[in-house]
Coordinates of C-alpha atoms in Angstrom, one line a residue:
M1 CA -91.0 22.5 -3.1
A2 CA -93.0 19.7 -4.8
I3 CA -90.7 19.9 -7.8
R4 CA -87.6 19.5 -5.6
N5 CA -89.1 16.6 -3.7
S6 CA -90.0 15.0 -6.9
R7 CA -86.4 15.3 -8.1
L8 CA -85.1 13.8 -4.9
R9 CA -87.4 10.8 -5.3
T10 CA -86.3 10.4 -8.9
V11 CA -82.6 10.4 -7.9
A12 CA -83.2 7.9 -5.0
F13 CA -85.3 5.7 -7.3
G14 CA -82.5 5.9 -9.9
A15 CA -79.9 4.8 -7.4
T16 CA -82.0 1.9 -6.3
A17 CA -82.7 0.9 -9.8
L18 CA -78.9 0.9 -10.6
V19 CA -78.3 -1.5 -7.8
A20 CA -81.2 -3.7 -8.9
L21 CA -80.2 -3.6 -12.5
A22 CA -76.6 -4.4 -11.7
G23 CA -77.7 -7.4 -9.7
A24 CA -79.9 -8.6 -12.5
A25 CA -77.1 -7.8 -15.1
S26 CA -79.8 -7.0 -17.5
A27 CA -77.9 -4.1 -19.2
D28 CA -75.1 -1.6 -18.7
Q29 CA -76.2 1.8 -17.6
V30 CA -74.5 4.8 -19.1
I31 CA -75.1 8.2 -17.5
T32 CA -73.9 11.1 -19.5
D33 CA -74.3 13.7 -16.8
D34 CA -73.1 14.2 -13.2
L35 CA -74.5 11.6 -10.7
I36 CA -75.4 12.8 -7.3
V37 CA -76.5 10.3 -4.7
D38 CA -78.1 11.7 -1.6
G39 CA -77.3 8.7 0.6
S40 CA -74.9 5.7 0.8
I41 CA -73.8 3.5 -2.1
C42 CA -73.2 -0.3 -2.0
V43 CA -71.3 -1.8 -4.9
G44 CA -70.7 -5.5 -5.3
M45 CA -72.4 -8.8 -6.0
D46 CA -73.4 -9.3 -2.4
C47 CA -75.3 -5.9 -1.8
V48 CA -78.9 -6.5 -0.7
N49 CA -82.0 -4.4 -0.8
G50 CA -82.3 -2.6 2.5
E51 CA -78.5 -2.7 3.2
S52 CA -77.7 -1.3 6.6
F53 CA -74.9 1.2 6.0
G54 CA -74.4 2.6 9.5
F55 CA -71.9 5.4 8.9
D56 CA -70.6 4.0 5.6
T57 CA -70.9 6.3 2.7
L58 CA -69.5 3.9 0.1
R59 CA -69.4 0.2 0.6
L60 CA -67.8 -2.5 -1.5
K61 CA -69.3 -5.9 -0.9
E62 CA -68.4 -9.2 -2.5
N63 CA -65.8 -11.9 -2.2
N64 CA -63.2 -10.3 -4.5
L65 CA -62.7 -6.6 -3.9
R66 CA -60.7 -4.3 -6.1
I67 CA -60.6 -0.6 -7.1
R68 CA -58.7 -0.1 -10.4
A69 CA -57.7 3.2 -11.9
V70 CA -57.2 2.9 -15.6
D71 CA -55.4 5.9 -17.3
T72 CA -56.4 6.1 -20.9
S73 CA -53.9 8.9 -21.9
N74 CA -52.4 8.1 -25.3
S75 CA -50.6 11.1 -26.5
G76 CA -47.5 13.2 -25.7
A77 CA -45.6 12.5 -22.5
F78 CA -48.7 12.2 -20.3
P79 CA -48.4 9.5 -17.7
T80 CA -50.5 6.3 -18.4
R81 CA -49.7 4.1 -15.4
D82 CA -52.7 2.0 -14.1
W83 CA -53.1 1.5 -10.4
Q84 CA -55.2 -0.8 -8.2
I85 CA -56.3 -0.9 -4.6
T86 CA -56.6 -4.6 -3.5
F87 CA -58.5 -5.9 -0.5
N88 CA -57.2 -9.4 0.4
D89 CA -55.9 -12.1 -1.9
S90 CA -58.3 -14.0 -4.1
S91 CA -56.7 -17.4 -3.7
N92 CA -57.8 -19.9 -1.1
G93 CA -55.5 -19.5 2.0
G94 CA -54.3 -16.2 0.6
Q95 CA -53.2 -13.2 2.6
D96 CA -55.6 -10.9 4.5
K97 CA -54.2 -7.5 3.5
F98 CA -54.8 -4.0 2.0
S99 CA -52.4 -3.1 -0.8
I100 CA -51.7 -0.7 -3.6
D101 CA -50.6 -2.4 -6.9
D102 CA -48.7 -0.9 -9.8
I103 CA -50.6 -2.8 -12.5
D104 CA -48.4 -1.9 -15.5
A105 CA -45.2 -3.0 -13.6
G106 CA -46.8 -6.0 -11.9
R107 CA -45.6 -4.8 -8.5
T108 CA -47.1 -4.1 -5.1
P109 CA -45.2 -1.2 -3.5
F110 CA -47.5 -0.8 -0.4
T111 CA -49.1 -3.5 1.8
I112 CA -50.8 -3.6 5.2
E113 CA -51.4 -7.0 6.7
A114 CA -54.4 -7.8 8.8
N115 CA -54.0 -7.5 12.5
A116 CA -51.2 -4.9 12.1
P117 CA -51.1 -3.0 15.5
T118 CA -52.6 0.4 16.0
A119 CA -50.4 3.3 14.8
S120 CA -48.1 0.9 12.9
I121 CA -47.5 4.0 10.6
Y122 CA -48.7 7.4 11.9
V123 CA -48.1 10.8 10.3
D124 CA -49.0 13.7 12.6
D125 CA -50.0 17.2 11.7
G126 CA -46.3 18.3 11.9
G127 CA -45.2 15.8 9.3
R128 CA -43.6 13.6 12.0
V129 CA -43.8 9.8 11.3
G130 CA -44.5 7.4 14.1
L131 CA -43.8 3.6 13.8
G132 CA -45.6 2.0 16.6
T133 CA -46.7 5.3 18.1
G134 CA -49.5 7.8 17.5
S135 CA -47.6 10.6 19.2
P136 CA -44.3 11.0 17.3
V137 CA -42.1 13.7 18.8
V138 CA -39.3 13.7 16.2
E139 CA -39.3 13.4 12.4
L140 CA -39.1 9.5 12.6
H141 CA -40.1 8.0 16.0
V142 CA -39.9 4.2 16.4
V143 CA -41.5 2.5 19.5
N144 CA -41.3 -1.1 20.5
G145 CA -41.3 -3.0 23.7
D146 CA -38.0 -4.7 23.2
S147 CA -35.0 -3.3 21.3
P148 CA -36.6 -1.2 18.5
T149 CA -34.5 -1.9 15.4
M150 CA -34.0 -0.7 11.8
R151 CA -32.6 -3.3 9.4
L152 CA -30.5 -2.4 6.3
E153 CA -30.4 -5.5 4.0
Q154 CA -28.5 -5.8 0.8
S155 CA -30.3 -8.6 -0.9
G156 CA -27.9 -9.5 -3.7
S157 CA -30.5 -8.7 -6.3
S158 CA -28.1 -6.2 -7.9
G159 CA -25.2 -8.6 -8.1
F160 CA -23.5 -7.5 -4.9
T161 CA -22.7 -9.8 -2.0
P162 CA -25.7 -10.0 0.4
Q163 CA -25.1 -8.2 3.7
T164 CA -27.5 -7.2 6.5
W165 CA -26.9 -4.6 9.2
D166 CA -29.2 -3.7 12.1
V167 CA -29.3 -0.4 13.9
A168 CA -31.0 -0.8 17.3
G169 CA -31.1 0.3 20.9
N170 CA -32.2 -0.9 24.3
E171 CA -31.6 -0.4 28.0
T172 CA -28.1 -1.9 27.6
N173 CA -26.7 0.0 24.6
F174 CA -27.2 1.6 21.2
F175 CA -25.6 -0.7 18.7
V176 CA -24.9 -1.7 15.1
R177 CA -25.3 -5.4 14.5
D178 CA -23.6 -7.4 11.7
A179 CA -26.6 -9.8 11.2
T180 CA -24.8 -11.6 8.4
N181 CA -21.7 -12.5 10.3
G182 CA -22.7 -14.0 13.6
S183 CA -24.7 -11.0 14.8
N184 CA -21.5 -9.4 16.1
L185 CA -21.8 -5.9 17.6
P186 CA -18.9 -3.9 16.2
F187 CA -20.2 -0.5 17.5
R188 CA -21.9 0.2 20.8
I189 CA -22.8 3.2 22.9
R190 CA -23.8 2.6 26.6
P191 CA -26.5 4.6 28.2
S192 CA -25.2 7.6 30.2
A193 CA -22.1 7.9 28.1
P194 CA -20.7 11.4 28.7
Q195 CA -21.1 14.4 26.5
N196 CA -18.8 14.4 23.4
A197 CA -17.5 10.9 24.2
L198 CA -16.8 10.6 20.5
Y199 CA -16.8 13.8 18.3
I200 CA -15.8 14.2 14.7
D201 CA -15.2 17.8 13.6
T202 CA -15.8 19.4 10.2
D203 CA -12.1 19.0 9.3
G204 CA -12.1 15.3 10.2
D205 CA -10.4 15.8 13.6
I206 CA -11.7 13.3 16.2
G207 CA -12.3 14.3 19.8
L208 CA -12.7 11.9 22.7
G209 CA -14.3 13.9 25.5
T210 CA -14.1 17.2 23.6
A211 CA -16.1 19.0 21.0
S212 CA -13.1 21.1 20.0
P213 CA -10.4 18.6 18.9
S214 CA -7.1 20.3 18.0
A215 CA -5.5 17.3 16.4
R216 CA -6.4 14.3 14.3
L217 CA -7.1 12.5 17.6
D218 CA -7.6 14.7 20.7
V219 CA -8.3 12.8 24.0
V220 CA -9.4 15.0 26.9
G221 CA -10.1 13.7 30.3
S222 CA -11.3 15.3 33.6
G223 CA -10.2 14.4 37.1
E224 CA -8.6 11.0 36.4
M225 CA -5.9 9.3 34.4
Q226 CA -6.8 9.0 30.8
S227 CA -5.3 6.6 28.4
L228 CA -5.7 5.4 24.8
L229 CA -5.4 1.6 25.0
L230 CA -4.5 -0.3 21.8
A231 CA -4.6 -4.1 22.0
D232 CA -4.9 -7.0 19.6
T233 CA -6.8 -9.8 21.5
T234 CA -7.8 -11.8 18.5
G235 CA -5.1 -14.3 18.9
T236 CA -4.5 -14.2 15.1
P237 CA -0.9 -15.0 14.3
G238 CA 1.1 -12.7 12.1
V239 CA 1.9 -9.0 12.1
R240 CA -1.1 -6.7 12.8
G241 CA -1.2 -2.9 12.8
L242 CA -3.0 -1.4 15.8
L243 CA -2.7 2.3 15.0
T244 CA -1.6 4.1 11.8
M245 CA -1.2 7.9 11.7
T246 CA -0.3 9.5 8.4
N247 CA 0.5 13.2 7.7
E248 CA 2.1 15.1 4.8
G249 CA 5.1 16.3 6.7
G250 CA 5.9 16.3 10.4
S251 CA 3.3 15.4 13.0
F252 CA 3.1 15.2 16.8
I253 CA 1.0 13.8 19.6
T254 CA 0.4 16.1 22.6
M255 CA -0.3 14.8 26.2
E256 CA -1.4 17.8 28.3
N257 CA -1.8 17.9 32.1
T258 CA -4.2 20.8 32.5
A259 CA -3.6 20.9 36.3
T260 CA 0.1 21.8 35.8
S261 CA -0.1 23.3 32.3
K262 CA 2.7 21.0 31.3
S263 CA 2.7 18.9 28.1
W264 CA 4.7 16.2 26.5
F265 CA 5.2 15.9 22.8
F266 CA 5.7 12.8 20.7
T267 CA 7.0 14.2 17.5
H268 CA 7.9 13.0 14.0
E269 CA 10.4 15.7 13.1
N270 CA 9.5 17.9 10.2
A271 CA 13.1 18.1 8.9
A272 CA 15.5 16.1 6.8
A273 CA 16.7 14.0 9.7
G274 CA 13.1 12.9 10.3
R275 CA 13.8 11.8 13.9
F276 CA 11.2 10.7 16.5
I277 CA 11.5 13.0 19.4
I278 CA 9.9 12.9 22.9
S279 CA 10.1 16.2 24.7
R280 CA 8.4 18.3 27.3
S281 CA 6.8 21.7 26.5
D282 CA 9.3 23.5 28.8
S283 CA 12.3 21.6 27.5
D284 CA 15.2 23.2 25.8
G285 CA 16.3 19.8 24.3
D286 CA 18.6 18.8 27.2
D287 CA 16.1 16.3 28.6
A288 CA 14.5 15.2 25.3
M289 CA 14.8 11.8 23.7
F290 CA 15.7 11.3 20.1
V291 CA 15.4 8.2 17.8
G292 CA 17.1 8.6 14.4
H293 CA 16.1 6.9 11.2
D294 CA 19.6 5.1 11.3
G295 CA 18.6 3.4 14.6
T296 CA 20.5 5.7 16.9
F297 CA 19.0 6.6 20.3
R298 CA 20.0 9.8 22.2
V299 CA 18.9 11.4 25.4
G300 CA 19.6 15.0 26.1
G301 CA 22.3 17.1 24.5
D302 CA 19.8 18.5 22.0
G303 CA 20.1 15.2 20.2
S304 CA 23.7 15.8 19.4
A305 CA 26.4 13.5 20.7
A306 CA 28.8 16.5 20.8
Q307 CA 26.5 18.2 23.3
G308 CA 26.7 15.5 26.0
G309 CA 23.9 13.4 27.2
M310 CA 23.7 9.7 26.0
S311 CA 24.0 8.2 22.6
L312 CA 23.4 4.6 21.6
D313 CA 24.1 3.8 17.9
A314 CA 22.5 1.1 15.8
V315 CA 25.4 -1.4 16.3
G316 CA 25.4 -1.0 20.1
N317 CA 28.1 1.6 20.8
L318 CA 27.1 3.6 23.9
T319 CA 28.5 7.0 24.6
I320 CA 27.6 8.9 27.7
G321 CA 28.5 12.4 28.8
G322 CA 28.3 11.5 32.5
T323 CA 29.2 8.5 34.6
L324 CA 28.0 4.9 34.4
S325 CA 26.5 3.6 37.6
Q326 CA 25.6 -0.1 38.0
S327 CA 23.6 -1.5 40.8
S328 CA 25.8 -3.2 43.5
D329 CA 23.7 -2.7 46.6
K330 CA 24.3 -5.6 49.0
N331 CA 20.6 -5.5 49.9
A332 CA 19.9 -6.6 46.3
K333 CA 22.2 -9.5 46.4
M334 CA 22.2 -13.1 47.7
A335 CA 24.4 -16.2 47.8
I336 CA 27.4 -14.0 48.8
V337 CA 30.6 -15.9 49.1
P338 CA 34.2 -14.8 49.5
I339 CA 36.7 -15.3 46.7
D340 CA 40.2 -16.7 46.6
G341 CA 42.4 -13.8 45.3
S342 CA 45.3 -16.0 44.6
E343 CA 43.1 -18.2 42.4
V344 CA 41.7 -15.2 40.6
L345 CA 45.1 -13.8 40.0
E346 CA 46.3 -17.1 38.5
K347 CA 43.3 -17.1 36.2
V348 CA 43.9 -13.5 35.1
A349 CA 47.6 -14.4 34.4
A350 CA 46.4 -17.3 32.3
L351 CA 43.6 -15.4 30.5
P352 CA 44.3 -14.9 26.8
L353 CA 44.3 -11.2 25.9
S354 CA 44.2 -9.9 22.3
S355 CA 43.8 -6.8 20.3
W356 CA 40.9 -6.9 17.9
T357 CA 38.3 -5.1 15.8
Y358 CA 34.5 -5.6 15.8
K359 CA 33.3 -6.8 12.4
H360 CA 30.9 -3.9 12.2
D361 CA 33.8 -1.6 12.8
A362 CA 36.0 -3.2 10.2
Q363 CA 35.7 -0.3 7.7
A364 CA 36.5 2.2 10.4
G365 CA 39.3 0.1 11.8
V366 CA 38.4 0.8 15.5
R367 CA 40.7 -1.4 17.7
H368 CA 40.1 -2.8 21.2
I369 CA 42.1 -4.8 23.8
G370 CA 40.6 -7.5 26.0
P371 CA 39.6 -11.1 26.5
M372 CA 37.2 -13.1 24.5
A373 CA 33.8 -13.6 26.3
Q374 CA 34.1 -17.4 25.9
D375 CA 37.5 -17.4 27.7
F376 CA 36.4 -15.1 30.4
H377 CA 33.2 -17.1 31.1
A378 CA 35.2 -20.4 31.1
A379 CA 37.6 -18.9 33.7
F380 CA 35.2 -17.1 36.0
G381 CA 31.7 -18.5 35.1
T382 CA 30.0 -15.0 35.4
G383 CA 27.3 -13.4 33.3
H384 CA 24.3 -14.6 31.5
N385 CA 26.1 -16.3 28.7
D386 CA 29.5 -16.9 27.1
T387 CA 29.2 -14.2 24.4
T388 CA 29.0 -11.1 26.6
I389 CA 31.1 -9.7 29.5
S390 CA 29.7 -7.5 32.2
T391 CA 31.8 -4.5 33.1
L392 CA 30.9 -5.1 36.7
D393 CA 32.5 -8.6 36.4
T394 CA 35.7 -7.3 34.8
S395 CA 36.0 -4.6 37.5
G396 CA 35.5 -7.3 40.2
V397 CA 38.1 -9.6 38.7
A398 CA 40.6 -6.7 38.3
L399 CA 40.0 -5.6 41.9
A400 CA 40.5 -9.2 43.2
A401 CA 43.7 -9.5 41.2
I402 CA 44.9 -6.1 42.5
Q403 CA 44.2 -7.1 46.1
E404 CA 46.1 -10.3 45.6
L405 CA 49.0 -8.5 44.0
N406 CA 48.9 -5.9 46.8
A407 CA 49.0 -8.7 49.5
R408 CA 51.9 -10.4 47.7
N409 CA 53.7 -7.1 47.3
A410 CA 53.2 -6.3 51.0
A411 CA 54.6 -9.7 51.9
Q412 CA 57.6 -9.1 49.6
Q413 CA 58.2 -5.7 51.1
A414 CA 58.1 -7.1 54.6
L415 CA 60.6 -9.8 53.6
I416 CA 62.8 -7.2 52.0
A417 CA 62.7 -5.0 55.1
E418 CA 63.6 -8.0 57.3
L419 CA 66.5 -8.9 55.0
S420 CA 67.7 -5.3 54.9
A421 CA 67.7 -5.2 58.7
R422 CA 69.8 -8.4 58.9
I423 CA 72.2 -7.0 56.4
T424 CA 72.6 -3.8 58.3
Q425 CA 73.1 -5.7 61.6
L426 CA 75.7 -7.9 59.9
E427 CA 77.6 -4.9 58.5
E428 CA 77.7 -3.3 62.0
T429 CA 79.0 -6.5 63.5
I430 CA 81.8 -6.8 60.9
A431 CA 82.7 -3.1 61.4
D432 CA 83.2 -3.7 65.1

């Protein structure tokens, strides 16, 4: 026991002597064996005899504090990088900090400033990282009193245009902020947004309200009218595309009413004709609408003019398989005044009539008979302009002229009957 105590006293004395000798800078001490200190160690120009360590095991004490690791490897591919732990800047007015320096590269990859809040960075026993919390519940948990934010900044140091994005969230919304361009918020999600409000499937299909989109864009609603609103409100002049859908081959948009199990299809035909078709799921084509690549528009008749329905070609020729009905309800009219049939008949009699061909029908040589719109408008003053004639107006003019002719014919017949009676009476008188 005496030998052991003697050794402890010798070690303790040696440690004290090292501190004293270091302070006196009388000579470097080289120890060629392991050094075991049974107690605390103070290293630095300001260590004093009788230092009060408290619970400190190793204390660095002076006005410039550094711990440098110098790797002397000099062969093969062994790493040789030197590192340093720096406590505060050495310059007057410098930064209070704790940092790790890459000495060989002249860089400082890690720094903690003085007064950083508790749990600024916290790694728990499950490997979860907390920023601002000592109780992270996910792999990366960020806590802040107002709009916790992550910034992605492209500095321009690699030659690319500087750009800064923020990803943040608060009680109003989760958002992406374009911090470079006016801090606009191009993407936002409001709290309590419904399940699968926006869903992108493994094949790129997008679901709005569904986790099982069955088309490139599948919109599913529940209990209320759902719509996809496309609007350009920028006020920017010029042509702007609001929605582009591209597919290799035919494509279609389905609007399904799950309450009735009925659907409507907006279809780009997968055939040589390449028509745009609007039809219902239970349709046989008779109530479908067809738009051809040549500008024709057809309703019903399976898209064929020969099958009835209605057909409007690109130059305005309208063919219908039924009747043409125009509104003439007296309840929809005002400023009703009678017409002078005699005046109408005189204008009809004076109206120039011709046989002619529309310029767009010149090659086909299709002929028509009728007045020129300018002459008709000058005579009767009807219609929106002097380049078109309403069939309702031509019918009205024709009826007015017919009525006047009928009235004149009736008067003539009455006169003929009267004259015939006189002649008969005269003949009877002569015979007597």
